């Protein structure tokens, strides 16, 4: 069966510090990978998605970046965090096959508080 | 741009029926999803509609009208554990990307005894 893990689950960082969130998927190959952010009381905002190693599409201009060094690894980074980066970050994957429904499978989430 | 609208909050009584509406205006459409999200947790999949009509799955049903850009989620025999946010999401393709899901802001449902 397929599983997805992301870490850390919770972190508190000062403004201006770097960020690295990591996500790995097991039990499938060639997945589409996604990073979403959910601000308090708001919906999920798509930040990045990837259809393959080294292929990243950015949805929203910001000071975050994403990388996919391996097929089932997706990393969200920042060189200098802003207060507005606080939120609940969710990694997700879906099957690559277009014939599939495209259902997203989410990781447990990472709650970031920037002080 | 893409627009997905759903009510912010709803309340209902245990054992009752509630309908959560979702309207969308998107540049592409390849299916509509409903997810449930309990506070502080990741969303979990509830239903998927790609053709017009009703999909039933136990106490949950979802309806889609593509011509009207409209969907609803129907929850029957409400239980206290159904208190959660319900997210409507539309699958692309959008602007050159396929298999992207864009989410509405979610409807926070509170079930009271």
PDB file of N, CA and C in Angstrom, chain A residues 7-8 11-14 16-22 37 63-65 75-81 85 89 110-114:
ATOM      1  N   UNK A   7       7.661  15.766   7.360  1.00  0.00           N
ATOM      2  CA  UNK A   7       8.202  16.203   8.654  1.00  0.00           C
ATOM      3  C   UNK A   7       9.009  17.477   8.470  1.00  0.00           C
ATOM      4  N   UNK A   8       9.180  18.251   9.580  1.00  0.00           N
ATOM      5  CA  UNK A   8       8.633  17.947  10.914  1.00  0.00           C
ATOM      6  C   UNK A   8       7.146  18.248  11.019  1.00  0.00           C
ATOM      7  N   UNK A  11       6.827  23.197  13.855  1.00  0.00           N
ATOM      8  CA  UNK A  11       8.052  23.953  14.073  1.00  0.00           C
ATOM      9  C   UNK A  11       7.740  25.426  14.264  1.00  0.00           C
ATOM     10  N   UNK A  12       8.548  26.041  15.099  1.00  0.00           N
ATOM     11  CA  UNK A  12       8.457  27.460  15.386  1.00  0.00           C
ATOM     12  C   UNK A  12       9.796  28.072  14.985  1.00  0.00           C
ATOM     13  N   UNK A  13       9.726  29.039  14.070  1.00  0.00           N
ATOM     14  CA  UNK A  13      10.942  29.612  13.521  1.00  0.00           C
ATOM     15  C   UNK A  13      10.912  31.138  13.629  1.00  0.00           C
ATOM     16  N   UNK A  14      12.053  31.768  13.841  1.00  0.00           N
ATOM     17  CA  UNK A  14      12.085  33.247  13.845  1.00  0.00           C
ATOM     18  C   UNK A  14      12.065  33.790  12.428  1.00  0.00           C
ATOM     19  N   UNK A  16      13.170  35.492   9.210  1.00  0.00           N
ATOM     20  CA  UNK A  16      14.491  35.580   8.601  1.00  0.00           C
ATOM     21  C   UNK A  16      15.285  34.290   8.619  1.00  0.00           C
ATOM     22  N   UNK A  17      14.767  33.271   9.316  1.00  0.00           N
ATOM     23  CA  UNK A  17      15.483  31.999   9.378  1.00  0.00           C
ATOM     24  C   UNK A  17      15.114  31.133   8.173  1.00  0.00           C
ATOM     25  N   UNK A  18      15.921  30.104   7.871  1.00  0.00           N
ATOM     26  CA  UNK A  18      15.603  29.237   6.736  1.00  0.00           C
ATOM     27  C   UNK A  18      14.581  28.174   7.122  1.00  0.00           C
ATOM     28  N   UNK A  19      14.040  27.532   6.081  1.00  0.00           N
ATOM     29  CA  UNK A  19      13.025  26.497   6.286  1.00  0.00           C
ATOM     30  C   UNK A  19      13.299  25.321   5.365  1.00  0.00           C
ATOM     31  N   UNK A  20      13.067  24.129   5.875  1.00  0.00           N
ATOM     32  CA  UNK A  20      13.101  22.948   5.030  1.00  0.00           C
ATOM     33  C   UNK A  20      12.061  21.957   5.539  1.00  0.00           C
ATOM     34  N   UNK A  21      11.066  21.677   4.713  1.00  0.00           N
ATOM     35  CA  UNK A  21      10.074  20.645   5.002  1.00  0.00           C
ATOM     36  C   UNK A  21      10.270  19.525   3.996  1.00  0.00           C
ATOM     37  N   UNK A  22      10.213  18.304   4.480  1.00  0.00           N
ATOM     38  CA  UNK A  22      10.469  17.173   3.598  1.00  0.00           C
ATOM     39  C   UNK A  22       9.279  16.228   3.546  1.00  0.00           C
ATOM     40  N   UNK A  37      -0.595  25.076   1.139  1.00  0.00           N
ATOM     41  CA  UNK A  37      -0.554  25.787   2.410  1.00  0.00           C
ATOM     42  C   UNK A  37      -1.982  26.169   2.786  1.00  0.00           C
ATOM     43  N   UNK A  63       8.439  33.768  -1.442  1.00  0.00           N
ATOM     44  CA  UNK A  63       9.836  33.487  -1.092  1.00  0.00           C
ATOM     45  C   UNK A  63      10.058  32.028  -0.763  1.00  0.00           C
ATOM     46  N   UNK A  64       9.174  31.145  -1.212  1.00  0.00           N
ATOM     47  CA  UNK A  64       9.350  29.720  -1.011  1.00  0.00           C
ATOM     48  C   UNK A  64       9.825  29.080  -2.307  1.00  0.00           C
ATOM     49  N   UNK A  65      10.472  27.941  -2.189  1.00  0.00           N
ATOM     50  CA  UNK A  65      10.884  27.173  -3.356  1.00  0.00           C
ATOM     51  C   UNK A  65      10.684  25.701  -3.069  1.00  0.00           C
ATOM     52  N   UNK A  75      10.649  18.522  -1.465  1.00  0.00           N
ATOM     53  CA  UNK A  75      11.144  19.370  -0.399  1.00  0.00           C
ATOM     54  C   UNK A  75      10.672  20.805  -0.599  1.00  0.00           C
ATOM     55  N   UNK A  76      10.197  21.409   0.459  1.00  0.00           N
ATOM     56  CA  UNK A  76       9.785  22.812   0.446  1.00  0.00           C
ATOM     57  C   UNK A  76      10.797  23.607   1.260  1.00  0.00           C
ATOM     58  N   UNK A  77      11.278  24.714   0.694  1.00  0.00           N
ATOM     59  CA  UNK A  77      12.349  25.462   1.347  1.00  0.00           C
ATOM     60  C   UNK A  77      12.098  26.958   1.301  1.00  0.00           C
ATOM     61  N   UNK A  78      12.781  27.635   2.206  1.00  0.00           N
ATOM     62  CA  UNK A  78      12.845  29.082   2.172  1.00  0.00           C
ATOM     63  C   UNK A  78      14.204  29.505   2.722  1.00  0.00           C
ATOM     64  N   UNK A  79      14.769  30.560   2.158  1.00  0.00           N
ATOM     65  CA  UNK A  79      16.038  31.073   2.672  1.00  0.00           C
ATOM     66  C   UNK A  79      15.801  32.010   3.839  1.00  0.00           C
ATOM     67  N   UNK A  80      14.682  32.764   3.784  1.00  0.00           N
ATOM     68  CA  UNK A  80      14.373  33.724   4.847  1.00  0.00           C
ATOM     69  C   UNK A  80      12.869  33.771   5.060  1.00  0.00           C
ATOM     70  N   UNK A  81      12.403  33.262   6.171  1.00  0.00           N
ATOM     71  CA  UNK A  81      10.974  33.206   6.449  1.00  0.00           C
ATOM     72  C   UNK A  81      10.392  34.577   6.774  1.00  0.00           C
ATOM     73  N   UNK A  85       4.439  33.567   6.251  1.00  0.00           N
ATOM     74  CA  UNK A  85       4.656  32.168   5.878  1.00  0.00           C
ATOM     75  C   UNK A  85       4.056  31.205   6.893  1.00  0.00           C
ATOM     76  N   UNK A  89       1.170  23.351   6.363  1.00  0.00           N
ATOM     77  CA  UNK A  89       1.687  22.940   5.066  1.00  0.00           C
ATOM     78  C   UNK A  89       1.386  21.458   4.847  1.00  0.00           C
ATOM     79  N   UNK A 110       2.414  19.848   8.299  1.00  0.00           N
ATOM     80  CA  UNK A 110       3.452  20.483   9.112  1.00  0.00           C
ATOM     81  C   UNK A 110       2.962  21.869   9.502  1.00  0.00           C
ATOM     82  N   UNK A 111       2.861  22.100  10.802  1.00  0.00           N
ATOM     83  CA  UNK A 111       2.371  23.408  11.272  1.00  0.00           C
ATOM     84  C   UNK A 111       3.566  24.297  11.551  1.00  0.00           C
ATOM     85  N   UNK A 112       3.663  25.390  10.781  1.00  0.00           N
ATOM     86  CA  UNK A 112       4.775  26.342  10.903  1.00  0.00           C
ATOM     87  C   UNK A 112       4.283  27.632  11.536  1.00  0.00           C
ATOM     88  N   UNK A 113       4.958  28.051  12.573  1.00  0.00           N
ATOM     89  CA  UNK A 113       4.690  29.347  13.195  1.00  0.00           C
ATOM     90  C   UNK A 113       5.947  30.183  13.082  1.00  0.00           C
ATOM     91  N   UNK A 114       5.823  31.327  12.446  1.00  0.00           N
ATOM     92  CA  UNK A 114       6.962  32.239  12.300  1.00  0.00           C
ATOM     93  C   UNK A 114       6.763  33.401  13.267  1.00  0.00           C
TER      94      UNK A 114
END
